[in-house]
Amino acid sequence: MFDTSVIVGISATIISFAVGYAVARRSPLDDNRSASAGKQESTKNEGTDKIFADMGGEYKMVLVVRNDLKMGKGKIAAQCGHAAVGAYESGVRNTPAAIRKWQNGGQAKIALKVETEEAMMEIYRSAKANKLNCCLIRDAGRTQIEPNTKTVLAVGPAPNVAVDSVTGHLKLL
């Protein structure tokens, strides 16, 4: 009647479709697994959603770029991409309500500059002290930058007022 390979092929197609559909419908905010590893440092901000719950207003993410490294435009873009993804992943795990508010508000991202590693690390320490989600990127050293160089710091997503409390003095990149 039917060739078994045809039946197996149709069954595999149906199962693949069903699994793909189920995975596609799953929200990343429901995923408690860590997808990040390696070259980023994220902070666990337990209770931050409760702290920021009363703040309201708009949410943003700030990308603090080291200007002293004289990275090319493409390198800056790649490092900012790493920082944004790392901060998002950390936020999904630690501050999911802030992530949702940021997503619903247009996912604002602002690129700012600092002139030294020390200045960037001061902002990092201040962000952590204020329980802000952050992600510090260290370069792998395959192209323009020495290995393990701190290149970009992402702060947020968090309420604008909270992010500005640690980055408001910086200039646009």
mmCIF file of C-alpha atoms in Angstrom, residues 63-173:
data_model
loop_
_atom_site.group_PDB
_atom_site.id
_atom_site.type_symbol
_atom_site.label_atom_id
_atom_site.label_comp_id
_atom_site.label_asym_id
_atom_site.label_seq_id
_atom_site.Cartn_x
_atom_site.Cartn_y
_atom_site.Cartn_z
ATOM 1 C CA LEU A 63 25.626 51.482 26.164
ATOM 2 C CA VAL A 64 28.764 53.050 27.636
ATOM 3 C CA VAL A 65 31.621 52.787 25.109
ATOM 4 C CA ARG A 66 35.296 53.330 25.883
ATOM 5 C CA ASN A 67 36.463 56.120 23.581
ATOM 6 C CA ASP A 68 40.153 55.751 24.502
ATOM 7 C CA LEU A 69 40.424 52.409 22.677
ATOM 8 C CA LYS A 70 39.916 54.078 19.281
ATOM 9 C CA MET A 71 37.838 51.147 18.018
ATOM 10 C CA GLY A 72 36.547 51.280 14.461
ATOM 11 C CA LYS A 73 32.842 51.857 13.838
ATOM 12 C CA GLY A 74 32.219 48.205 13.058
ATOM 13 C CA LYS A 75 34.040 47.075 16.189
ATOM 14 C CA ILE A 76 32.009 49.503 18.312
ATOM 15 C CA ALA A 77 28.802 48.237 16.721
ATOM 16 C CA ALA A 78 29.736 44.608 17.410
ATOM 17 C CA GLN A 79 30.725 45.319 21.027
ATOM 18 C CA CYS A 80 27.511 47.284 21.612
ATOM 19 C CA GLY A 81 25.563 44.369 20.149
ATOM 20 C CA HIS A 82 27.239 41.979 22.592
ATOM 21 C CA ALA A 83 26.447 44.313 25.491
ATOM 22 C CA ALA A 84 22.807 44.824 24.484
ATOM 23 C CA VAL A 85 22.192 41.096 24.086
ATOM 24 C CA GLY A 86 23.973 40.334 27.363
ATOM 25 C CA ALA A 87 21.969 42.943 29.256
ATOM 26 C CA TYR A 88 18.744 41.663 27.731
ATOM 27 C CA GLU A 89 19.552 38.063 28.698
ATOM 28 C CA SER A 90 20.484 39.100 32.227
ATOM 29 C CA GLY A 91 17.324 41.194 32.476
ATOM 30 C CA VAL A 92 15.123 38.328 31.327
ATOM 31 C CA ARG A 93 16.478 36.263 34.218
ATOM 32 C CA ASN A 94 16.668 38.957 36.891
ATOM 33 C CA THR A 95 14.332 41.852 36.020
ATOM 34 C CA PRO A 96 11.622 40.487 33.700
ATOM 35 C CA ALA A 97 9.102 43.231 34.510
ATOM 36 C CA ALA A 98 11.636 45.895 33.485
ATOM 37 C CA ILE A 99 12.318 43.995 30.258
ATOM 38 C CA ARG A 100 8.603 43.912 29.422
ATOM 39 C CA LYS A 101 8.178 47.643 30.108
ATOM 40 C CA TRP A 102 11.257 48.413 27.998
ATOM 41 C CA GLN A 103 9.994 46.218 25.149
ATOM 42 C CA ASN A 104 6.546 47.813 25.258
ATOM 43 C CA GLY A 105 8.101 51.283 25.222
ATOM 44 C CA GLY A 106 10.146 50.838 22.042
ATOM 45 C CA GLN A 107 13.392 49.328 23.410
ATOM 46 C CA ALA A 108 15.309 52.623 23.624
ATOM 47 C CA LYS A 109 19.101 52.252 23.474
ATOM 48 C CA ILE A 110 21.476 55.193 23.895
ATOM 49 C CA ALA A 111 25.234 55.063 23.131
ATOM 50 C CA LEU A 112 27.421 57.185 25.420
ATOM 51 C CA LYS A 113 31.189 57.489 25.765
ATOM 52 C CA VAL A 114 33.775 57.442 28.512
ATOM 53 C CA GLU A 115 37.457 58.255 28.124
ATOM 54 C CA THR A 116 38.994 55.608 30.396
ATOM 55 C CA GLU A 117 38.489 52.117 31.752
ATOM 56 C CA GLU A 118 38.474 53.594 35.264
ATOM 57 C CA ALA A 119 35.554 55.881 34.377
ATOM 58 C CA MET A 120 33.616 52.943 32.936
ATOM 59 C CA MET A 121 34.299 50.800 36.004
ATOM 60 C CA GLU A 122 33.106 53.596 38.294
ATOM 61 C CA ILE A 123 29.800 53.627 36.399
ATOM 62 C CA TYR A 124 29.662 49.819 36.624
ATOM 63 C CA ARG A 125 30.154 49.914 40.411
ATOM 64 C CA SER A 126 27.568 52.674 40.771
ATOM 65 C CA ALA A 127 25.056 50.762 38.622
ATOM 66 C CA LYS A 128 25.545 47.631 40.719
ATOM 67 C CA ALA A 129 25.199 49.630 43.947
ATOM 68 C CA ASN A 130 21.903 51.019 42.627
ATOM 69 C CA LYS A 131 20.734 47.494 41.739
ATOM 70 C CA LEU A 132 20.615 48.262 38.012
ATOM 71 C CA ASN A 133 20.866 45.471 35.485
ATOM 72 C CA CYS A 134 24.218 45.705 33.722
ATOM 73 C CA CYS A 135 26.533 43.743 31.463
ATOM 74 C CA LEU A 136 30.248 44.408 31.050
ATOM 75 C CA ILE A 137 31.833 43.183 27.818
ATOM 76 C CA ARG A 138 35.421 41.996 27.528
ATOM 77 C CA ASP A 139 36.824 41.564 24.053
ATOM 78 C CA ALA A 140 38.146 38.202 22.884
ATOM 79 C CA GLY A 141 41.122 39.930 21.265
ATOM 80 C CA ARG A 142 40.786 38.483 17.767
ATOM 81 C CA THR A 143 40.896 41.760 15.847
ATOM 82 C CA GLN A 144 41.620 45.331 16.987
ATOM 83 C CA ILE A 145 41.747 45.021 20.773
ATOM 84 C CA GLU A 146 43.936 43.086 23.215
ATOM 85 C CA PRO A 147 42.272 40.017 24.786
ATOM 86 C CA ASN A 148 40.179 40.621 27.909
ATOM 87 C CA THR A 149 39.937 44.391 27.332
ATOM 88 C CA LYS A 150 36.781 45.914 28.800
ATOM 89 C CA THR A 151 35.081 47.645 25.859
ATOM 90 C CA VAL A 152 31.393 48.371 26.540
ATOM 91 C CA LEU A 153 29.103 48.475 29.552
ATOM 92 C CA ALA A 154 25.337 48.121 29.124
ATOM 93 C CA VAL A 155 23.185 49.592 31.904
ATOM 94 C CA GLY A 156 19.490 48.715 31.962
ATOM 95 C CA PRO A 157 16.876 48.192 30.753
ATOM 96 C CA ALA A 158 15.584 50.205 33.669
ATOM 97 C CA PRO A 159 13.573 53.375 34.259
ATOM 98 C CA ASN A 160 15.169 56.398 32.566
ATOM 99 C CA VAL A 161 15.530 58.214 35.871
ATOM 100 C CA ALA A 162 17.413 55.283 37.441
ATOM 101 C CA VAL A 163 19.765 54.877 34.468
ATOM 102 C CA ASP A 164 20.362 58.636 34.311
ATOM 103 C CA SER A 165 21.351 58.627 37.986
ATOM 104 C CA VAL A 166 24.552 56.766 37.028
ATOM 105 C CA THR A 167 25.068 57.789 33.369
ATOM 106 C CA GLY A 168 23.404 61.205 33.052
ATOM 107 C CA HIS A 169 26.726 63.068 33.091
ATOM 108 C CA LEU A 170 28.088 61.265 30.003
ATOM 109 C CA LYS A 171 28.123 62.616 26.433
ATOM 110 C CA LEU A 172 26.662 60.902 23.389
ATOM 111 C CA LEU A 173 29.056 58.723 21.417
#
